Short mmCIF file of C-alpha atoms in Angstrom, two decimals:
data_model
loop_
_atom_site.label_atom_id
_atom_site.label_comp_id
_atom_site.label_asym_id
_atom_site.label_seq_id
_atom_site.Cartn_x
_atom_site.Cartn_y
_atom_site.Cartn_z
CA MET A 1 -5.22 -72.44 -31.07
CA SER A 2 -8.04 -74.75 -29.81
CA ARG A 3 -8.70 -78.32 -31.02
CA LEU A 4 -11.85 -77.29 -32.85
CA SER A 5 -9.94 -74.88 -35.02
CA LYS A 6 -7.34 -77.53 -35.84
CA ARG A 7 -9.98 -79.93 -37.04
CA ALA A 8 -11.52 -77.26 -39.21
CA LEU A 9 -8.20 -76.64 -40.91
CA VAL A 10 -7.63 -80.35 -41.54
CA THR A 11 -11.06 -80.67 -43.06
CA MET A 12 -10.44 -77.68 -45.32
CA ALA A 13 -7.13 -79.17 -46.48
CA VAL A 14 -8.82 -82.48 -47.32
CA ILE A 15 -11.50 -80.68 -49.34
CA VAL A 16 -8.95 -78.74 -51.28
CA SER A 17 -6.93 -81.87 -51.96
CA LEU A 18 -9.99 -83.73 -53.21
CA GLY A 19 -10.83 -80.86 -55.49
CA ALA A 20 -7.38 -80.99 -57.01
CA GLY A 21 -7.71 -84.72 -57.48
CA GLY A 22 -10.99 -84.18 -59.25
CA LEU A 23 -9.35 -81.75 -61.63
CA LEU A 24 -6.62 -84.29 -62.24
CA LEU A 25 -9.14 -87.07 -63.06
CA ARG A 26 -11.04 -84.87 -65.50
CA SER A 27 -7.81 -84.10 -67.21
CA ARG A 28 -7.08 -87.82 -67.68
CA VAL A 29 -10.46 -88.59 -69.26
CA HIS A 30 -10.57 -85.70 -71.77
CA ALA A 31 -6.92 -85.72 -72.82
CA SER A 32 -6.54 -86.19 -76.63
CA SER A 33 -4.19 -85.30 -79.45
CA PRO A 34 -4.83 -82.54 -81.98
CA ASP A 35 -5.72 -85.02 -84.71
CA GLY A 36 -8.46 -86.52 -82.56
CA ARG A 37 -6.66 -89.59 -81.54
CA SER A 38 -6.41 -90.46 -77.97
CA LYS A 39 -3.08 -90.11 -76.28
CA PRO A 40 -1.72 -92.45 -73.75
CA ASP A 41 -2.81 -91.68 -70.23
CA GLN A 42 -0.63 -89.15 -68.45
CA THR A 43 -0.33 -89.41 -64.73
CA ALA A 44 1.23 -87.28 -62.00
CA LYS A 45 2.23 -88.23 -58.55
CA ALA A 46 0.12 -86.58 -55.84
CA CYS A 47 1.16 -86.06 -52.25
CA ARG A 48 -0.46 -84.49 -49.20
CA LYS A 49 0.81 -80.95 -48.39
CA ASP A 50 -0.47 -77.69 -46.89
CA LEU A 51 -2.22 -75.36 -49.27
CA ARG A 52 -0.74 -71.89 -49.18
CA LEU A 53 -3.05 -68.94 -49.79
CA ALA A 54 -1.64 -65.46 -50.51
CA ILE A 55 -3.59 -62.18 -50.65
CA THR A 56 -2.15 -59.10 -52.33
CA GLU A 57 -3.57 -55.63 -51.54
CA SER A 58 -2.56 -52.03 -52.15
CA GLY A 59 -2.99 -49.00 -49.82
CA GLY A 60 -1.31 -47.06 -47.03
CA LEU A 61 -0.42 -47.66 -43.39
CA LYS A 62 -2.22 -45.97 -40.53
CA ALA A 63 -0.70 -45.89 -37.08
CA ILE A 64 -2.79 -47.22 -34.24
CA LYS A 65 -1.07 -44.93 -31.76
CA TYR A 66 0.51 -41.63 -32.67
CA ASN A 67 1.64 -38.39 -31.00
CA LYS A 68 0.94 -35.12 -32.76
CA LEU A 69 3.64 -32.58 -31.98
CA THR A 70 3.41 -28.86 -32.68
CA VAL A 71 5.60 -25.87 -31.91
CA GLU A 72 4.01 -22.53 -30.94
CA CYS A 73 6.18 -19.43 -30.63
CA ARG A 74 5.13 -15.87 -29.85
CA ARG A 75 8.26 -14.38 -31.39
CA GLN A 76 10.34 -14.90 -34.48
CA VAL A 77 12.73 -17.88 -34.27
CA LYS A 78 15.13 -19.64 -36.61
CA LEU A 79 15.31 -23.34 -37.40
CA VAL A 80 18.59 -24.73 -36.09
CA SER A 81 18.16 -28.46 -36.78
CA ILE A 82 15.44 -30.93 -37.78
CA LEU A 83 15.38 -34.69 -38.36
CA PRO A 84 14.33 -35.85 -41.84
CA GLU A 85 10.94 -37.41 -42.33
CA GLY A 86 10.89 -41.16 -41.95
CA SER A 87 13.56 -41.21 -39.26
CA VAL A 88 13.20 -43.89 -36.64
CA VAL A 89 13.53 -42.23 -33.21
CA LYS A 90 13.76 -43.30 -29.63
CA LYS A 91 12.05 -41.67 -26.71
CA GLY A 92 13.92 -38.50 -25.73
CA ASP A 93 15.65 -38.00 -29.09
CA THR A 94 15.78 -34.39 -30.31
CA LEU A 95 13.46 -33.89 -33.28
CA ILE A 96 13.53 -30.13 -33.86
CA GLU A 97 15.71 -27.42 -32.37
CA LEU A 98 14.88 -23.73 -32.79
CA SER A 99 16.97 -20.65 -31.98
CA ARG A 100 16.81 -19.58 -28.31
CA GLU A 101 18.53 -16.17 -28.27
CA GLU A 102 15.47 -13.91 -28.44
CA THR A 103 13.50 -16.05 -26.02
CA GLU A 104 16.36 -16.21 -23.52
CA THR A 105 16.74 -12.40 -23.74
CA ALA A 106 13.04 -11.98 -23.03
CA LEU A 107 13.32 -14.46 -20.17
CA ARG A 108 16.17 -12.54 -18.52
CA GLN A 109 14.28 -9.26 -18.88
CA LEU A 110 11.16 -10.75 -17.31
CA GLU A 111 13.19 -12.28 -14.49
CA VAL A 112 14.61 -8.84 -13.64
CA GLU A 113 11.16 -7.24 -13.79
CA ALA A 114 9.62 -10.00 -11.66
CA ARG A 115 12.41 -9.69 -9.09
CA MET A 116 11.94 -5.92 -8.88
CA THR A 117 8.17 -6.36 -8.55
CA HIS A 118 8.57 -8.82 -5.67
CA GLN A 119 10.97 -6.39 -4.00
CA SER A 120 8.28 -3.73 -4.41
CA ILE A 121 5.86 -6.08 -2.67
CA GLU A 122 8.24 -6.37 0.29
CA VAL A 123 8.58 -2.58 0.41
CA ALA A 124 4.79 -2.15 0.22
CA GLU A 125 4.25 -4.71 2.99
CA GLY A 126 6.82 -2.91 5.16
CA GLY A 127 5.12 0.41 4.45
CA LEU A 128 1.79 -1.12 5.41
CA ARG A 129 3.19 -2.32 8.74
CA VAL A 130 4.81 1.06 9.45
CA GLN A 131 1.58 2.84 8.53
CA GLY A 132 -0.33 0.61 10.93
CA ILE A 133 2.08 1.44 13.78
CA THR A 134 1.96 5.15 12.91
CA ASN A 135 -1.83 5.12 12.83
CA GLU A 136 -2.01 3.32 16.17
CA ASN A 137 0.33 5.86 17.80
CA ARG A 138 -1.64 8.73 16.29
CA ILE A 139 -4.95 7.33 17.52
CA GLN A 140 -3.56 6.64 20.99
CA SER A 141 -2.23 10.20 21.15
CA ALA A 142 -5.62 11.57 20.09
CA ARG A 143 -7.37 9.44 22.72
CA ALA A 144 -4.94 10.66 25.38
CA ALA A 145 -5.72 14.25 24.32
CA VAL A 146 -9.45 13.55 24.78
CA VAL A 147 -8.84 12.09 28.23
CA GLN A 148 -6.66 15.08 29.15
CA ALA A 149 -9.25 17.60 27.92
CA VAL A 150 -12.08 15.89 29.78
CA SER A 151 -9.92 15.75 32.89
CA GLU A 152 -9.10 19.45 32.62
CA LEU A 153 -12.78 20.30 32.21
CA SER A 154 -13.80 18.20 35.17
CA LYS A 155 -10.95 19.64 37.22
CA TYR A 156 -11.98 23.17 36.41
CA GLN A 157 -15.66 22.53 37.10
CA GLU A 158 -15.12 20.65 40.33
CA LEU A 159 -11.89 22.13 41.74
CA GLU A 160 -10.38 25.17 40.09
CA GLY A 161 -13.60 27.07 39.40
CA PRO A 162 -15.03 26.63 42.89
CA LYS A 163 -11.63 27.43 44.40
CA LEU A 164 -11.35 30.71 42.48
CA SER A 165 -14.92 31.59 43.39
CA LYS A 166 -14.20 30.86 47.03
CA GLU A 167 -11.00 32.92 46.97
CA LEU A 168 -12.90 35.87 45.51
CA ALA A 169 -15.58 35.49 48.16
CA VAL A 170 -12.94 35.47 50.90
CA LYS A 171 -11.27 38.50 49.34
CA LEU A 172 -14.63 40.30 49.26
CA GLU A 173 -15.32 39.42 52.85
CA GLN A 174 -11.89 40.64 53.87
CA ALA A 175 -12.51 43.90 52.03
CA ARG A 176 -15.78 44.33 53.89
CA VAL A 177 -14.14 43.58 57.21
CA SER A 178 -11.35 45.99 56.39
CA LEU A 179 -13.86 48.67 55.45
CA GLU A 180 -15.83 48.15 58.59
CA ALA A 181 -12.67 48.29 60.68
CA SER A 182 -11.44 51.43 58.98
CA GLN A 183 -14.87 53.04 59.36
CA LYS A 184 -14.91 52.18 63.08
CA THR A 185 -11.41 53.59 63.44
CA LEU A 186 -12.51 56.77 61.71
CA ALA A 187 -15.58 57.05 63.91
CA ASP A 188 -13.51 56.56 67.05
CA GLN A 189 -11.05 59.13 65.89
CA VAL A 190 -13.83 61.62 65.25
CA ASP A 191 -15.34 60.96 68.69
CA ARG A 192 -11.95 61.42 70.40
CA GLN A 193 -11.32 64.62 68.51
CA GLU A 194 -14.71 66.02 69.54
CA ALA A 195 -14.21 64.96 73.13
CA GLU A 196 -10.62 66.13 73.39
CA LEU A 197 -9.73 69.63 74.54
CA PHE A 198 -6.58 70.61 72.80
CA VAL A 199 -4.21 72.68 74.94
CA GLU A 200 -1.35 72.77 72.49
CA ASP A 201 -1.33 73.19 68.71
CA ALA A 202 0.93 70.20 68.27
CA GLN A 203 -1.54 67.91 69.96
CA GLU A 204 -4.33 69.20 67.76
CA GLU A 205 -2.21 68.72 64.66
CA GLU A 206 -1.52 65.12 65.66
CA PHE A 207 -5.24 64.40 66.01
CA ARG A 208 -5.89 65.96 62.64
CA LYS A 209 -3.28 63.72 61.01
CA ALA A 210 -4.74 60.67 62.66
CA LEU A 211 -8.19 61.63 61.44
CA ALA A 212 -6.93 62.14 57.91
CA SER A 213 -5.20 58.77 58.02
CA ALA A 214 -8.38 57.09 59.23
CA ARG A 215 -10.35 58.71 56.46
CA GLN A 216 -7.74 57.55 53.91
CA ALA A 217 -7.95 54.03 55.31
CA VAL A 218 -11.72 54.07 54.88
CA LYS A 219 -11.34 55.29 51.37
CA SER A 220 -8.80 52.58 50.56
CA ALA A 221 -11.00 49.92 52.15
CA GLN A 222 -13.94 51.19 50.15
CA THR A 223 -11.90 50.97 46.96
CA GLY A 224 -10.75 47.46 47.88
CA LEU A 225 -14.32 46.40 48.53
CA GLU A 226 -15.45 47.80 45.22
CA ALA A 227 -12.55 46.04 43.47
CA ALA A 228 -13.42 42.75 45.21
CA LEU A 229 -17.05 43.11 44.18
CA LEU A 230 -15.99 43.86 40.59
CA ASP A 231 -13.61 40.87 40.50
CA GLN A 232 -16.34 38.56 41.78
CA LYS A 233 -18.81 39.93 39.25
CA ILE A 234 -16.31 39.61 36.38
CA PHE A 235 -15.45 36.06 37.44
CA LYS A 236 -19.05 34.93 37.63
CA LEU A 237 -20.22 36.64 34.46
CA TYR A 238 -17.18 36.43 32.22
CA THR A 239 -14.03 34.70 33.48
CA TYR A 240 -15.64 31.49 34.72
CA ALA A 241 -17.94 31.25 31.72
CA ALA A 242 -15.11 31.94 29.28
CA ASP A 243 -12.74 29.46 30.93
CA LEU A 244 -15.49 26.85 31.11
CA ALA A 245 -16.37 27.37 27.43
CA LYS A 246 -12.70 27.13 26.53
CA LYS A 247 -12.35 23.83 28.41
CA LYS A 248 -15.46 22.45 26.73
CA ALA A 249 -14.19 23.59 23.34
CA GLU A 250 -10.91 21.79 23.99
CA VAL A 251 -12.85 18.62 24.80
CA ALA A 252 -14.89 18.93 21.60
CA LYS A 253 -11.79 19.66 19.54
CA SER A 254 -9.94 16.69 21.00
CA ARG A 255 -12.85 14.40 20.12
CA ILE A 256 -12.94 15.78 16.58
CA ASP A 257 -9.20 15.25 16.32
CA LEU A 258 -9.70 11.66 17.45
CA GLU A 259 -12.36 11.05 14.80
CA GLN A 260 -10.14 12.64 12.16
CA ALA A 261 -7.21 10.50 13.28
CA VAL A 262 -9.32 7.34 12.97
CA LEU A 263 -10.61 8.34 9.53
CA ALA A 264 -7.14 9.35 8.35
CA ALA A 265 -5.76 6.03 9.63
CA ARG A 266 -8.39 4.11 7.69
CA ALA A 267 -7.73 6.14 4.55
CA ASP A 268 -3.97 5.63 4.87
CA MET A 269 -4.42 1.89 5.39
CA VAL A 270 -6.76 1.64 2.40
CA ALA A 271 -4.23 3.50 0.26
CA LYS A 272 -1.38 1.25 1.41
CA GLU A 273 -3.47 -1.91 0.96
CA THR A 274 -4.52 -0.77 -2.52
CA GLN A 275 -0.92 -0.11 -3.43
CA LEU A 276 0.06 -3.55 -2.12
CA SER A 277 -2.77 -5.23 -4.04
CA GLN A 278 -1.81 -3.48 -7.26
CA THR A 279 1.82 -4.47 -6.80
CA LYS A 280 0.81 -8.08 -6.16
CA ALA A 281 -1.36 -8.05 -9.29
CA ILE A 282 1.58 -6.77 -11.33
CA ALA A 283 3.77 -9.48 -9.77
CA GLU A 284 1.24 -12.15 -10.72
CA GLN A 285 1.22 -10.86 -14.29
CA LYS A 286 5.00 -10.91 -14.38
CA ASP A 287 5.11 -14.43 -12.94
CA ALA A 288 2.53 -15.65 -15.47
CA ALA A 289 4.47 -14.09 -18.35
CA LEU A 290 7.68 -15.58 -16.97
CA LYS A 291 6.05 -19.01 -16.80
CA LEU A 292 4.89 -18.73 -20.43
CA VAL A 293 8.34 -17.72 -21.63
CA ARG A 294 9.93 -20.62 -19.74
CA GLU A 295 7.44 -23.03 -21.26
CA GLU A 296 8.09 -21.50 -24.67
CA LEU A 297 11.82 -21.93 -24.13
CA GLU A 298 11.32 -25.60 -23.34
CA LYS A 299 9.26 -26.06 -26.53
CA LEU A 300 12.06 -24.69 -28.70
CA THR A 301 13.74 -28.09 -28.36
CA MET A 302 11.21 -30.76 -29.32
CA LYS A 303 11.97 -34.29 -28.17
CA ALA A 304 10.31 -37.56 -29.08
CA PRO A 305 7.72 -38.54 -26.47
CA ALA A 306 7.97 -42.22 -27.42
CA ASP A 307 9.70 -44.64 -29.78
CA GLY A 308 8.39 -44.40 -33.32
CA LEU A 309 8.64 -43.14 -36.89
CA LEU A 310 8.82 -39.42 -37.66
CA VAL A 311 6.19 -38.27 -40.15
CA TYR A 312 5.37 -34.67 -41.14
CA CYS A 313 1.73 -33.78 -41.63
CA ALA A 314 -0.44 -30.77 -42.36
CA ASP A 315 -2.56 -29.08 -39.69
CA ASP A 316 -5.70 -30.90 -40.87
#
């Protein structure tokens, strides 16, 4: 307290004391007996003391600081213990304890479900990795098939086709040469037979056989030439065109297979990723529910957050 305030109090005490003295003096002057006669003066000893002032009021107490505690449960519980109103508590003291059986049962069930869901996530992630490897192998195989088909087409166009055509041309040329040779042999044989004077029948028979053989050789050569011409014609008009179309069709098919493999790989990956996302969403829901149940389990035992007095109140 400052000096100024002390002086003010002293002054107030002096004023109050003087006022009392004034009342005392007025009492001495006006004092008289009932019959009107004056009584002897009555005096009282005065002394300097502090004046005590007391104020009496009625009402209630309102806490400056308070903690409002509530219990929220999503399932039916039983009250196990509760402190009576007006109890003086210390921080950490148990105020209310509710039954935990149903909540603990729900917690165990959710823990099992959450564990199974997380295991499903691991399985889905493994399936996604396996699907990726399978898709990569499938695409690589399809690409190798395209390369092989293009190589076979190029090989047929640049090597095998020309080689077969050349072989047929050589065969045709050989057939022509053979025909020409057999025709020359036949002509020579005819000339010798016309120029020869047969003395014996055996000699004439031998020339006849030789002539027949020459004629047969010409006939065979002619047939071979016709067959070579037919083979060349068939190759140029049909075989080569058919084989070339087949090779081109294999190239086109291999490219289609590659596109289908890529599309199928994307679809499989999307399906696996969707399955993984759905499983993760379910796991998040299970984890959130598990967190709520654990928080609810903690709230079943309410403890005092600070030292104070326990008072029950309505919601409002």
